[in-house]
PDB file of C-alpha atoms in Angstrom:
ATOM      1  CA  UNK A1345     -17.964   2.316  -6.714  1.00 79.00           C
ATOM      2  CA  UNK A1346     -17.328  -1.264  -5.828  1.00 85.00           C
ATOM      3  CA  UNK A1347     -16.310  -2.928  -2.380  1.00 91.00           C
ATOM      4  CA  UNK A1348     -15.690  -6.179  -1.632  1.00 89.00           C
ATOM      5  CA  UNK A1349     -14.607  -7.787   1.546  1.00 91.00           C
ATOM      6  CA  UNK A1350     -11.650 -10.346   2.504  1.00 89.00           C
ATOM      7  CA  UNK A1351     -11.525 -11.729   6.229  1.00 87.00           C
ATOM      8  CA  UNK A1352      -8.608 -12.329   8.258  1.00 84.00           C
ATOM      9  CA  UNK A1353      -6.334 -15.617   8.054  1.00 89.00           C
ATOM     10  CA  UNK A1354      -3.914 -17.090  10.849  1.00 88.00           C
ATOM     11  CA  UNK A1355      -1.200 -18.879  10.300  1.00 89.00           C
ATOM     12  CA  UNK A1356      -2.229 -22.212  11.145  1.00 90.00           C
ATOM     13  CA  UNK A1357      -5.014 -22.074   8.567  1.00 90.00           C
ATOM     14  CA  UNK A1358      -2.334 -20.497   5.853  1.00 92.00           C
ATOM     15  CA  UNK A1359      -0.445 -24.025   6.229  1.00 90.00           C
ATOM     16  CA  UNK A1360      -3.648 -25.779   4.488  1.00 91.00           C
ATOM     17  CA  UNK A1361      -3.589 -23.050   1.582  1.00 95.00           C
ATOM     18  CA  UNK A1362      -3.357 -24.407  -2.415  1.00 96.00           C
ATOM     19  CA  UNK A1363      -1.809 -21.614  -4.544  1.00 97.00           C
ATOM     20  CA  UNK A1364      -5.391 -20.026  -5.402  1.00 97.00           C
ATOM     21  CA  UNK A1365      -6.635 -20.003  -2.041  1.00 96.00           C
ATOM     22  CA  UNK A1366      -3.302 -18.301  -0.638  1.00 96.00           C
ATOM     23  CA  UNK A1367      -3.725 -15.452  -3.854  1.00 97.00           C
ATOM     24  CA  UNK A1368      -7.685 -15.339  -2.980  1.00 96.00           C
ATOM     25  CA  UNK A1369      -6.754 -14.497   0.840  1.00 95.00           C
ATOM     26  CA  UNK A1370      -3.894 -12.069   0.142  1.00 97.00           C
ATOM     27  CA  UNK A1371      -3.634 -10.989  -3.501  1.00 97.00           C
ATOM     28  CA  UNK A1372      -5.754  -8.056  -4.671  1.00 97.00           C
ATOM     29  CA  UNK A1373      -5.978  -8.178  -8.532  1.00 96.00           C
ATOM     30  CA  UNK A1374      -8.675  -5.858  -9.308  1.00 93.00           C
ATOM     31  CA  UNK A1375      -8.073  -2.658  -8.062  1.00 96.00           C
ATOM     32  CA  UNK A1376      -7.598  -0.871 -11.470  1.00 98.00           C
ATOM     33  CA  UNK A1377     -10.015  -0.528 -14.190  1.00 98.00           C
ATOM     34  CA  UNK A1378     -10.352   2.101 -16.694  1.00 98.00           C
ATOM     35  CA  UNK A1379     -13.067   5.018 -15.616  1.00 98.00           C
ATOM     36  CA  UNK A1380     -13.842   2.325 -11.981  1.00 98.00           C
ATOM     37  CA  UNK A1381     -13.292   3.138  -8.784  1.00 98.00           C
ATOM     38  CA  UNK A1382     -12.536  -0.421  -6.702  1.00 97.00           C
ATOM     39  CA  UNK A1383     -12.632  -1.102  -3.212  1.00 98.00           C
ATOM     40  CA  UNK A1384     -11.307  -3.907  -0.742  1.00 97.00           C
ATOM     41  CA  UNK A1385     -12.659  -4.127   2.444  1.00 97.00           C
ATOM     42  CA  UNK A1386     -10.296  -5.956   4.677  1.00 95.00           C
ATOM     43  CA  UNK A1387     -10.678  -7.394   8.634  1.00 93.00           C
ATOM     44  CA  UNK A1388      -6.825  -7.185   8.687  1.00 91.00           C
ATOM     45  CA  UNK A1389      -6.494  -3.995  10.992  1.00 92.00           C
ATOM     46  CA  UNK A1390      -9.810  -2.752   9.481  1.00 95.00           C
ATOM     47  CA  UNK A1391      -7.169  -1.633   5.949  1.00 97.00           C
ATOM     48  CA  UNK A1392      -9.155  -0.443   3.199  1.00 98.00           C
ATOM     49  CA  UNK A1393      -7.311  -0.686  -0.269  1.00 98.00           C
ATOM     50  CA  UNK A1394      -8.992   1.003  -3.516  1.00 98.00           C
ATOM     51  CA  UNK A1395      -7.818   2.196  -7.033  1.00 98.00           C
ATOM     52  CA  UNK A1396      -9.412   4.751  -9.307  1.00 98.00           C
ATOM     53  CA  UNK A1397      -8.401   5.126 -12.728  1.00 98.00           C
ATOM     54  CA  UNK A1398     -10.264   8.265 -14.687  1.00 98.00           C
ATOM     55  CA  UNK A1399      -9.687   8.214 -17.997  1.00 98.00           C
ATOM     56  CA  UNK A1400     -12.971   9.486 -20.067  1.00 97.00           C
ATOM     57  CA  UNK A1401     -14.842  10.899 -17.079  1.00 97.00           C
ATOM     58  CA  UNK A1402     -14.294  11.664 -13.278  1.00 98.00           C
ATOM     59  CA  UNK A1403     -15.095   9.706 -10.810  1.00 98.00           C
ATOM     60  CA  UNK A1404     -16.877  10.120  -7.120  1.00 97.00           C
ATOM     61  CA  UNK A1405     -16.792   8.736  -4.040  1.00 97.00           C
ATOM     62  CA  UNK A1406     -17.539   8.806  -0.641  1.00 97.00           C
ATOM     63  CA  UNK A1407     -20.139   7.528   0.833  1.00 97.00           C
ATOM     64  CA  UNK A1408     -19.738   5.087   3.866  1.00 97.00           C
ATOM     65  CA  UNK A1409     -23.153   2.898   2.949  1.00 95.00           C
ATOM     66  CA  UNK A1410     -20.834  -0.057   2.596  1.00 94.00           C
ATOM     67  CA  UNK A1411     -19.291   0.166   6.053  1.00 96.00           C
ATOM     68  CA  UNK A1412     -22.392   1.523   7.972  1.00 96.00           C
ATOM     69  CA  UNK A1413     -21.088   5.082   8.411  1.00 97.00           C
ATOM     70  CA  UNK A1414     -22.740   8.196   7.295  1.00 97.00           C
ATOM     71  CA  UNK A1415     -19.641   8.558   4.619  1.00 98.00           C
ATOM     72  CA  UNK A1416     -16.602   6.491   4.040  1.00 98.00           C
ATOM     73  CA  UNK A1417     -14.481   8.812   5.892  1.00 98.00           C
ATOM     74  CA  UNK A1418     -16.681   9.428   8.969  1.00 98.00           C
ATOM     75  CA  UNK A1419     -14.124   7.719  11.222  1.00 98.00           C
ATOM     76  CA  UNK A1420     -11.380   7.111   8.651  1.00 98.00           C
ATOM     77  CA  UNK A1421      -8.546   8.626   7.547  1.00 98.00           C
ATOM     78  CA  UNK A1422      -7.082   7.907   3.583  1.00 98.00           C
ATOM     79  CA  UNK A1423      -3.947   8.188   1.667  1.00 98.00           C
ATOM     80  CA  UNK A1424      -3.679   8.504  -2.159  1.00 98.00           C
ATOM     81  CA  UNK A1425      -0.828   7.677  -3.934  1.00 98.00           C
ATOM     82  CA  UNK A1426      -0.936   8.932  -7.891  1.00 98.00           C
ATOM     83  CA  UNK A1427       0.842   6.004  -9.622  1.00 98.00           C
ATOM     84  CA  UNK A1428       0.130   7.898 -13.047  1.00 98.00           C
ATOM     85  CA  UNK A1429      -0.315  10.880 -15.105  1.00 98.00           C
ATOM     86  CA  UNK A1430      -1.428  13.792 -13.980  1.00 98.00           C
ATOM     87  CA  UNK A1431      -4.244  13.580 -11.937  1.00 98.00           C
ATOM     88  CA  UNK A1432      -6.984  16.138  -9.847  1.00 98.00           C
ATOM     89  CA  UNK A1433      -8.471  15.006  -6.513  1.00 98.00           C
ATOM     90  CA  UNK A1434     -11.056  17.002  -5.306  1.00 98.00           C
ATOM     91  CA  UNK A1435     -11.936  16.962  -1.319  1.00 98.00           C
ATOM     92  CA  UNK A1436     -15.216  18.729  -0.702  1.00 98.00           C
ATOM     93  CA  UNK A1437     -14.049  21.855  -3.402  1.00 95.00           C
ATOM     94  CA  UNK A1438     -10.897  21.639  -2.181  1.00 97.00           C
ATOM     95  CA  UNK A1439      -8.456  20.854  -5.517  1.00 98.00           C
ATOM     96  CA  UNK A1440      -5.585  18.916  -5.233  1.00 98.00           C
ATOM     97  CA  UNK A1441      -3.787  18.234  -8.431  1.00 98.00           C
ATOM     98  CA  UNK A1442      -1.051  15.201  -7.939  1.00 98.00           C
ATOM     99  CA  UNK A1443       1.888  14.424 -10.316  1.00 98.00           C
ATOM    100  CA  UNK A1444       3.289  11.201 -11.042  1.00 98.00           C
ATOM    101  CA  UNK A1445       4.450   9.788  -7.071  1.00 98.00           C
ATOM    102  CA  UNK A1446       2.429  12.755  -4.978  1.00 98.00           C
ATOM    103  CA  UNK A1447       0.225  11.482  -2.350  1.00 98.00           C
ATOM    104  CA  UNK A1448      -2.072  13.172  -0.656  1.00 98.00           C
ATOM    105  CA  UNK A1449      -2.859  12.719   3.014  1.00 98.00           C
ATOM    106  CA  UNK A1450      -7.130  13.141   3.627  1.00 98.00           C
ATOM    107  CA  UNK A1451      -8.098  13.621   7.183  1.00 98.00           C
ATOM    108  CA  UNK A1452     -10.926  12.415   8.906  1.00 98.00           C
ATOM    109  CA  UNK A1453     -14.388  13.749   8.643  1.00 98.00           C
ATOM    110  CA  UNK A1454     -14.395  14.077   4.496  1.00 98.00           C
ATOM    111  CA  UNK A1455     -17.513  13.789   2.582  1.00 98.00           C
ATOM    112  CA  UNK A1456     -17.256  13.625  -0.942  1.00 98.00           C
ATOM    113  CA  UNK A1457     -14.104  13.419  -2.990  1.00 98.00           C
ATOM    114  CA  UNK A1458     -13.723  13.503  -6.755  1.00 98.00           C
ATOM    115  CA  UNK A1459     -10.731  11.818  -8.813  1.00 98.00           C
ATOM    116  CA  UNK A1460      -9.799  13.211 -12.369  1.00 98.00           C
ATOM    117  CA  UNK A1461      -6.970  13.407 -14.757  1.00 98.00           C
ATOM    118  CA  UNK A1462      -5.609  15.746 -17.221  1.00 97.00           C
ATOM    119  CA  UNK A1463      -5.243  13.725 -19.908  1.00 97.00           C
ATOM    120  CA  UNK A1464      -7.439  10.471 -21.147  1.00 96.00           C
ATOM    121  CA  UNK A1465      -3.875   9.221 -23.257  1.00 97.00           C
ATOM    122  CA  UNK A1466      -1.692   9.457 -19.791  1.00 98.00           C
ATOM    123  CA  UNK A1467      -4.765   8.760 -17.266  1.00 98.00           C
ATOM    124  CA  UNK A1468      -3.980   8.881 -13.427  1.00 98.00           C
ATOM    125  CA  UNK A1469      -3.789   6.024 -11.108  1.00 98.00           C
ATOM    126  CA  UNK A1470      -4.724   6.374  -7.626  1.00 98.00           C
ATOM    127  CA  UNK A1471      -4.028   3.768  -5.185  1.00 98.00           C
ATOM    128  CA  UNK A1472      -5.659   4.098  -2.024  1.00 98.00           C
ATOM    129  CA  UNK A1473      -5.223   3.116   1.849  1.00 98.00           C
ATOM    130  CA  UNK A1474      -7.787   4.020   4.280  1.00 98.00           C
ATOM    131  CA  UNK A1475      -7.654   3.210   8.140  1.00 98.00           C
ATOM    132  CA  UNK A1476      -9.705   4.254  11.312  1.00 97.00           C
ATOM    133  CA  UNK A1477      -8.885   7.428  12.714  1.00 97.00           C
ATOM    134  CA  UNK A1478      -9.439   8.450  16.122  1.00 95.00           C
ATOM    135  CA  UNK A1479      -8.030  12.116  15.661  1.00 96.00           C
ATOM    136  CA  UNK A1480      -8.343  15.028  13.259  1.00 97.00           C
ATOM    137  CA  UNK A1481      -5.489  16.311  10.766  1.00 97.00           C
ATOM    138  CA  UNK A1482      -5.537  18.318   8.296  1.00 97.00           C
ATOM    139  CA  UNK A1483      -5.891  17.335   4.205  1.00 98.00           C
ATOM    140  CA  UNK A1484      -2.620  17.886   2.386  1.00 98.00           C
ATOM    141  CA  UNK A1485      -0.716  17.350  -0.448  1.00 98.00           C
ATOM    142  CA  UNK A1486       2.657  15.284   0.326  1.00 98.00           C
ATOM    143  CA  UNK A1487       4.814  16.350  -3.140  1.00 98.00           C
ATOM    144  CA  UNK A1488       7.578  13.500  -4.219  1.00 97.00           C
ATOM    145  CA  UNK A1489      10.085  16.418  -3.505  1.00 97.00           C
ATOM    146  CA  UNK A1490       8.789  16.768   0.182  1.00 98.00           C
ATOM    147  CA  UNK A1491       8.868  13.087   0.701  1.00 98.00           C
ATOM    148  CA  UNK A1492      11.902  12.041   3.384  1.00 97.00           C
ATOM    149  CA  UNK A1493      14.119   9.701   1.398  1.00 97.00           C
ATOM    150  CA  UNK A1494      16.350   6.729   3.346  1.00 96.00           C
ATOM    151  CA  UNK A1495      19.188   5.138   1.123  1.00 96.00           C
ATOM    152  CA  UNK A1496      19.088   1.270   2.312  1.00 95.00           C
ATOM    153  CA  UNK A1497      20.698  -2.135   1.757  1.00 95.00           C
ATOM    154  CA  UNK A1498      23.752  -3.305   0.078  1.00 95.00           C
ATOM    155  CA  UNK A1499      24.421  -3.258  -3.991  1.00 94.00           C
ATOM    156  CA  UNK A1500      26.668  -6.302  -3.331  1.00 94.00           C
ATOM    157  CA  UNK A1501      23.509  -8.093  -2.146  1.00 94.00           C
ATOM    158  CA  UNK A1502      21.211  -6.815  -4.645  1.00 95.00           C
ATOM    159  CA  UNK A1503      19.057  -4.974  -2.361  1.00 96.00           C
ATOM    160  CA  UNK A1504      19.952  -1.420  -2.377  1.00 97.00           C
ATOM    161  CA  UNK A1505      16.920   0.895  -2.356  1.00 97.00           C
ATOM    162  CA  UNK A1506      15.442   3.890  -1.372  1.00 97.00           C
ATOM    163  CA  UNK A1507      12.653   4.684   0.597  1.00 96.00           C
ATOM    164  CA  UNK A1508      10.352   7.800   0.314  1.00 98.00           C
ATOM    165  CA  UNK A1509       8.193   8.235   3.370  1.00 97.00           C
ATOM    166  CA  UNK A1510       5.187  10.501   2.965  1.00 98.00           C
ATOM    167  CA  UNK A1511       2.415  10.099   5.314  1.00 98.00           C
ATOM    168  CA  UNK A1512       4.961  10.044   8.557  1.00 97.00           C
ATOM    169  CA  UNK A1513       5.088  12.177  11.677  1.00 95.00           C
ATOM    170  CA  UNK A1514       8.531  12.884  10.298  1.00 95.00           C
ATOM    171  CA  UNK A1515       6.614  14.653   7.100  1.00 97.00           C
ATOM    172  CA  UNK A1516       3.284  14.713   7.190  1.00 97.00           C
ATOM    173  CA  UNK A1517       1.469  13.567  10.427  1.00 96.00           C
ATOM    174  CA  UNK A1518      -1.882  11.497  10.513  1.00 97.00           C
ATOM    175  CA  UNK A1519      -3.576   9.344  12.818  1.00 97.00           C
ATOM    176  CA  UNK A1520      -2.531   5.901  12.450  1.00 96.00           C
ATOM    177  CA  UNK A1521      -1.762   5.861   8.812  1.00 97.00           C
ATOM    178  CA  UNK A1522       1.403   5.517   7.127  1.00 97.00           C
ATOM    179  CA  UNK A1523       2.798   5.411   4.075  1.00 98.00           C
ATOM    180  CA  UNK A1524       5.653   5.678   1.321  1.00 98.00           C
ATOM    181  CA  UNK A1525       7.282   4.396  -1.722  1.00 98.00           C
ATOM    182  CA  UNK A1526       9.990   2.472  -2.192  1.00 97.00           C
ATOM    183  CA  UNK A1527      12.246   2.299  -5.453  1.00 97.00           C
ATOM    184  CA  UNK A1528      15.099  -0.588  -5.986  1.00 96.00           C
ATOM    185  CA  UNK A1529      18.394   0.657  -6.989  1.00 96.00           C
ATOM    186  CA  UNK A1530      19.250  -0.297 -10.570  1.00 94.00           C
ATOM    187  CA  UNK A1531      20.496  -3.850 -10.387  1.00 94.00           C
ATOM    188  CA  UNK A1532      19.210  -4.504  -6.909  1.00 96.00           C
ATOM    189  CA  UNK A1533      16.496  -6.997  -7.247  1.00 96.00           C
ATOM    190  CA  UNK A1534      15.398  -7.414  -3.318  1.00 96.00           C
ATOM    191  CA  UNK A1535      13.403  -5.587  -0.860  1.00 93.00           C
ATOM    192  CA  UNK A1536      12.833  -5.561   2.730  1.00 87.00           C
ATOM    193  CA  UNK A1537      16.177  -6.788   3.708  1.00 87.00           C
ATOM    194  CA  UNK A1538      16.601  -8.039   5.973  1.00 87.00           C
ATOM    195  CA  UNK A1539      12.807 -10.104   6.391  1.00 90.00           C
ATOM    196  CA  UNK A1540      11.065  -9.006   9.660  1.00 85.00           C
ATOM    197  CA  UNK A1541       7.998  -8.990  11.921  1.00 87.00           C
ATOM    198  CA  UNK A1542       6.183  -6.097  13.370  1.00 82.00           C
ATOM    199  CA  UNK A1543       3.599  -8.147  15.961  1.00 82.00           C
ATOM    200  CA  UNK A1544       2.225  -4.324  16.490  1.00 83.00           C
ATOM    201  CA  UNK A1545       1.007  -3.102  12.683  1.00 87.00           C
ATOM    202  CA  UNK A1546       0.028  -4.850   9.591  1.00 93.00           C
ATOM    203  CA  UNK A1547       1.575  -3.296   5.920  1.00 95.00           C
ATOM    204  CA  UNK A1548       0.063  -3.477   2.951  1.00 97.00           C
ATOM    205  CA  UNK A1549       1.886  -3.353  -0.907  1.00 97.00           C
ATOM    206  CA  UNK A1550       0.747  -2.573  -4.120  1.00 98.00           C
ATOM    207  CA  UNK A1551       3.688  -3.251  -6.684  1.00 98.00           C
ATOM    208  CA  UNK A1552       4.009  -0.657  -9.470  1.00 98.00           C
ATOM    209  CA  UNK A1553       5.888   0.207 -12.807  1.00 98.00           C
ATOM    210  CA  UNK A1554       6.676  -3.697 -13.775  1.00 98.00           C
ATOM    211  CA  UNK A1555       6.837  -4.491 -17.511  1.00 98.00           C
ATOM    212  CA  UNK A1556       3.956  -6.428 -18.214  1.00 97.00           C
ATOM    213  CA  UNK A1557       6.075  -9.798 -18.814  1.00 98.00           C
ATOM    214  CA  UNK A1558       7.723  -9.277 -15.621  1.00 98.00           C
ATOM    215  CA  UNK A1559       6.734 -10.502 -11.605  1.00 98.00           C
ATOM    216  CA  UNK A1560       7.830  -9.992  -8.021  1.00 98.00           C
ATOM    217  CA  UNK A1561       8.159 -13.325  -5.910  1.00 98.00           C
ATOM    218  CA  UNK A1562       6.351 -11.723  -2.848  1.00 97.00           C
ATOM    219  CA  UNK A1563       7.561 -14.012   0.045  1.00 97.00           C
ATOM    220  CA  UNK A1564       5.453 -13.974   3.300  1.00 96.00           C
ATOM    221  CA  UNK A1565       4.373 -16.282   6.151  1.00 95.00           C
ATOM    222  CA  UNK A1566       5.585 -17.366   9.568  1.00 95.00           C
ATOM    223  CA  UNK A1567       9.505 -17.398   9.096  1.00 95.00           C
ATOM    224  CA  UNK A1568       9.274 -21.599   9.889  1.00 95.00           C
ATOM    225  CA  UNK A1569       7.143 -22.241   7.319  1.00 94.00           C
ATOM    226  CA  UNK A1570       6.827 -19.738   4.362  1.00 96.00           C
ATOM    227  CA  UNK A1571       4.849 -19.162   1.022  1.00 96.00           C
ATOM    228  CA  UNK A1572       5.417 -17.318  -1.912  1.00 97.00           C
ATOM    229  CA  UNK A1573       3.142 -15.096  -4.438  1.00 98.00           C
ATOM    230  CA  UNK A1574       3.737 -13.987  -7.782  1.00 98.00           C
ATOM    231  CA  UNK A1575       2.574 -10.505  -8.156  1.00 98.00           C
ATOM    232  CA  UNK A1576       2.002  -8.608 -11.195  1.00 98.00           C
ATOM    233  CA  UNK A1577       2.301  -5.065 -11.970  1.00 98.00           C
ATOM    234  CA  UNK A1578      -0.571  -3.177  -9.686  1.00 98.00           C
ATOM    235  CA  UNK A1579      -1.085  -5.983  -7.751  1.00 98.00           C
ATOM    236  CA  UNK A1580      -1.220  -5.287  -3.832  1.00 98.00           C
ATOM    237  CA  UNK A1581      -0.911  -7.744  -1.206  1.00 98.00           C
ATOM    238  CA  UNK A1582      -2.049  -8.124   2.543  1.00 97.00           C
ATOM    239  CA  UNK A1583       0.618  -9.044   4.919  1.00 95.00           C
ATOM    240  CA  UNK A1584      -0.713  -9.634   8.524  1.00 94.00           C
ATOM    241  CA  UNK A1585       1.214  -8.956  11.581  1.00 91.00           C
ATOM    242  CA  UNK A1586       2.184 -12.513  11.676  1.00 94.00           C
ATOM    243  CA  UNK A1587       3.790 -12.750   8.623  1.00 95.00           C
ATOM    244  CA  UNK A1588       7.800 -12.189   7.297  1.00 94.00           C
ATOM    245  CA  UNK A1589       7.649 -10.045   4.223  1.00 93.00           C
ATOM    246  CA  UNK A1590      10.260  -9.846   1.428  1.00 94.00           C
ATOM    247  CA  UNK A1591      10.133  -9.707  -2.267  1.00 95.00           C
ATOM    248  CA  UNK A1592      12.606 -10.373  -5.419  1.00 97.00           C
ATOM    249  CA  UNK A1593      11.610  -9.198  -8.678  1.00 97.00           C
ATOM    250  CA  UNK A1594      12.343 -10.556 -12.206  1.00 97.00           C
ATOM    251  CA  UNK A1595      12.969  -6.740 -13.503  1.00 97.00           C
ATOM    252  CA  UNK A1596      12.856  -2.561 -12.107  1.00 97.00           C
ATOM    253  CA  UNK A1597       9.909  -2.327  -9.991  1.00 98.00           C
ATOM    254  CA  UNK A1598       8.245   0.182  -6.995  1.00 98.00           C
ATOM    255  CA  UNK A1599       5.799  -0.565  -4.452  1.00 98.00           C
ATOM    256  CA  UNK A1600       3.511   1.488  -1.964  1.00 98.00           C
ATOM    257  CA  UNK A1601       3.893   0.658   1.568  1.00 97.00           C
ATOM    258  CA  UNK A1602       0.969   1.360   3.970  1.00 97.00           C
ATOM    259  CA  UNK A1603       0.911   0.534   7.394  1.00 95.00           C
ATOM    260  CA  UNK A1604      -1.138   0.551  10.591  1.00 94.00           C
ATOM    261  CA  UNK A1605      -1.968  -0.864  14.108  1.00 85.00           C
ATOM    262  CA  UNK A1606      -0.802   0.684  17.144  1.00 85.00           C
ATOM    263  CA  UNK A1607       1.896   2.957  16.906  1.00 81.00           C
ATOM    264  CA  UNK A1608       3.627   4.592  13.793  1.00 84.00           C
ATOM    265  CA  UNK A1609       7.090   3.906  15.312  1.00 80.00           C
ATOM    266  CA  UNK A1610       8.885   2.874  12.061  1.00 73.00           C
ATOM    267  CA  UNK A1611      11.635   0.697  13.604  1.00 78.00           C
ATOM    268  CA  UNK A1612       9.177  -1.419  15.730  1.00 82.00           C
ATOM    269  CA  UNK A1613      10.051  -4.494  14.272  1.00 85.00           C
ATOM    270  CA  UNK A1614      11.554  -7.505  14.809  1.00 87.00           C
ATOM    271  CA  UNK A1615      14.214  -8.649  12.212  1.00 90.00           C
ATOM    272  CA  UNK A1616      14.410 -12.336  10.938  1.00 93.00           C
ATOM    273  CA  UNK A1617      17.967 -13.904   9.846  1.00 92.00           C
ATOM    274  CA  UNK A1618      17.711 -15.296   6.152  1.00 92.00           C
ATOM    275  CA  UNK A1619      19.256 -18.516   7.343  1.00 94.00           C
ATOM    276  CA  UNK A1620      16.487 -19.256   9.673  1.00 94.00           C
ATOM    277  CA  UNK A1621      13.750 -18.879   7.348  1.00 94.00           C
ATOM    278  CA  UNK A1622      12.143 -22.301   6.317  1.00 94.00           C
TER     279      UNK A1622
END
């Protein structure tokens, strides 16, 4: 197991950013490596992102060395997200096993977990979110049937999607965590429409199923003065509280949404008009 660490920008350092430094502060390129388990440590709301890919052997983790805790999950709460074949997660002896879009909600207080898959041609691929948790809720096992779906946008503006929330008070409740998956309509290119704030919570995204010759123009910054990434399939980017977030892609994609700060009140944001975006 791996873990690296990114610190926090603001926005009036983001203004001096070249390309690379923006993608070093923001971009996370190297969660997913064949039979690796990958962590980022982040001081953006404390958000821990990881991937685990098993393909000729399982994989452990769990232990909270890295973060001074007796194991990673001590005080934190995680969500996992199977972005792949079929896969086995393993909480303590407890056995999950997680088709293609499950996730599975693990409550605080966890000790050793275990990620497998069922087949080494059609491996999983977790993506994970962990958060601080200040409560106690139960593991489980979030199906893509038993997500809550919400039809959005407009085909006539390219942005029609739908949005599967898992981890949600509305499905399956958790601390401060939350998180879903989004999938664009076919022929809708943009998300997140329209581009907003929430001062309250930070979101992270990890972009899935994109050919490999294809990217999403990630679009993010204060909405006066904005910057752009170029994100590649299973590439997942920060966005702070301070930041507008919207995204275009150049063919079908999905992402993972994860969110937290201080309330999981979905609509807490505060919506920016396209036209005044600089």
């Amino acid at each position: 197991m791996t873990m690296k660490v990114l610190y926090g920008a603001g926005p009036q350092d983001v203004k001096g950013y070249d390309t690379q430094r923006l993608r070093d502060a923001f971009l996370l390129s190297d969660l997913f490596a064949d039979d690796q388990v990958n962590f980022t440590y982040t001081h953006v709301d404390r958000l821990i992102l990881g991937g685990a890919v098993p393909v000729t052997t399982s994989l452990g983790f769990g232990s909270g060395a890295e973060i001074g805790t007796p194991y990673l999950l001590s005080a934190r709460e995680m969500g996992i997200a199977n972005l792949g074949g079929t896969g086995v997660i393993e909480v303590d002896g407890q056995r999950f096993v997680l088709e293609n879009r499950d996730v599975l909600y693990v409550g605080r207080g966890a000790r050793q977990m275990t990620a497998s898959s069922l087949s080494a041609e059609r491996p999983a691929r977790f993506y994970m979110n962990s958060v601080p948790a200040g409560a106690d809720f139960p593991h489980r096992l979030i199906t893509r049937r038993e997500a809550k779906p919400l039809d959005l946008g407009d085909v006539r503006r390219s942005n029609r999607r739908r949005l599967a929330m898992y981890i949600h008070p509305e499905v399956a409740p958790s601390c401060l965590l939350l998180m879903g998956i989004t999938d664009l309509a076919e022929g809708s290119a943009w998300n997140t429409m329209p581009p907003h704030l929430h001062e309250r919570r930070m979101e992270a995204y990890c972009y899935f199923d994109l050919s490999p010759e294809d990217r999403v123009i990630h679009v993010m910054g204060r909405p006066e003065e904005t910057r752009h990434l170029i994100v590649a399939n299973g590439e997942a980017v920060l966005s702070p509280a301070w930041s507008i977030h919207m995204g275009a892609g150049t063919g079908p994609y999905a992402f993972v949404w994860g969110m937290t700060g201080e309330n999981q009140e979905y609509n807490d944001v505060a919506p920016v008009a396209v036209a005044d975006l600089k």
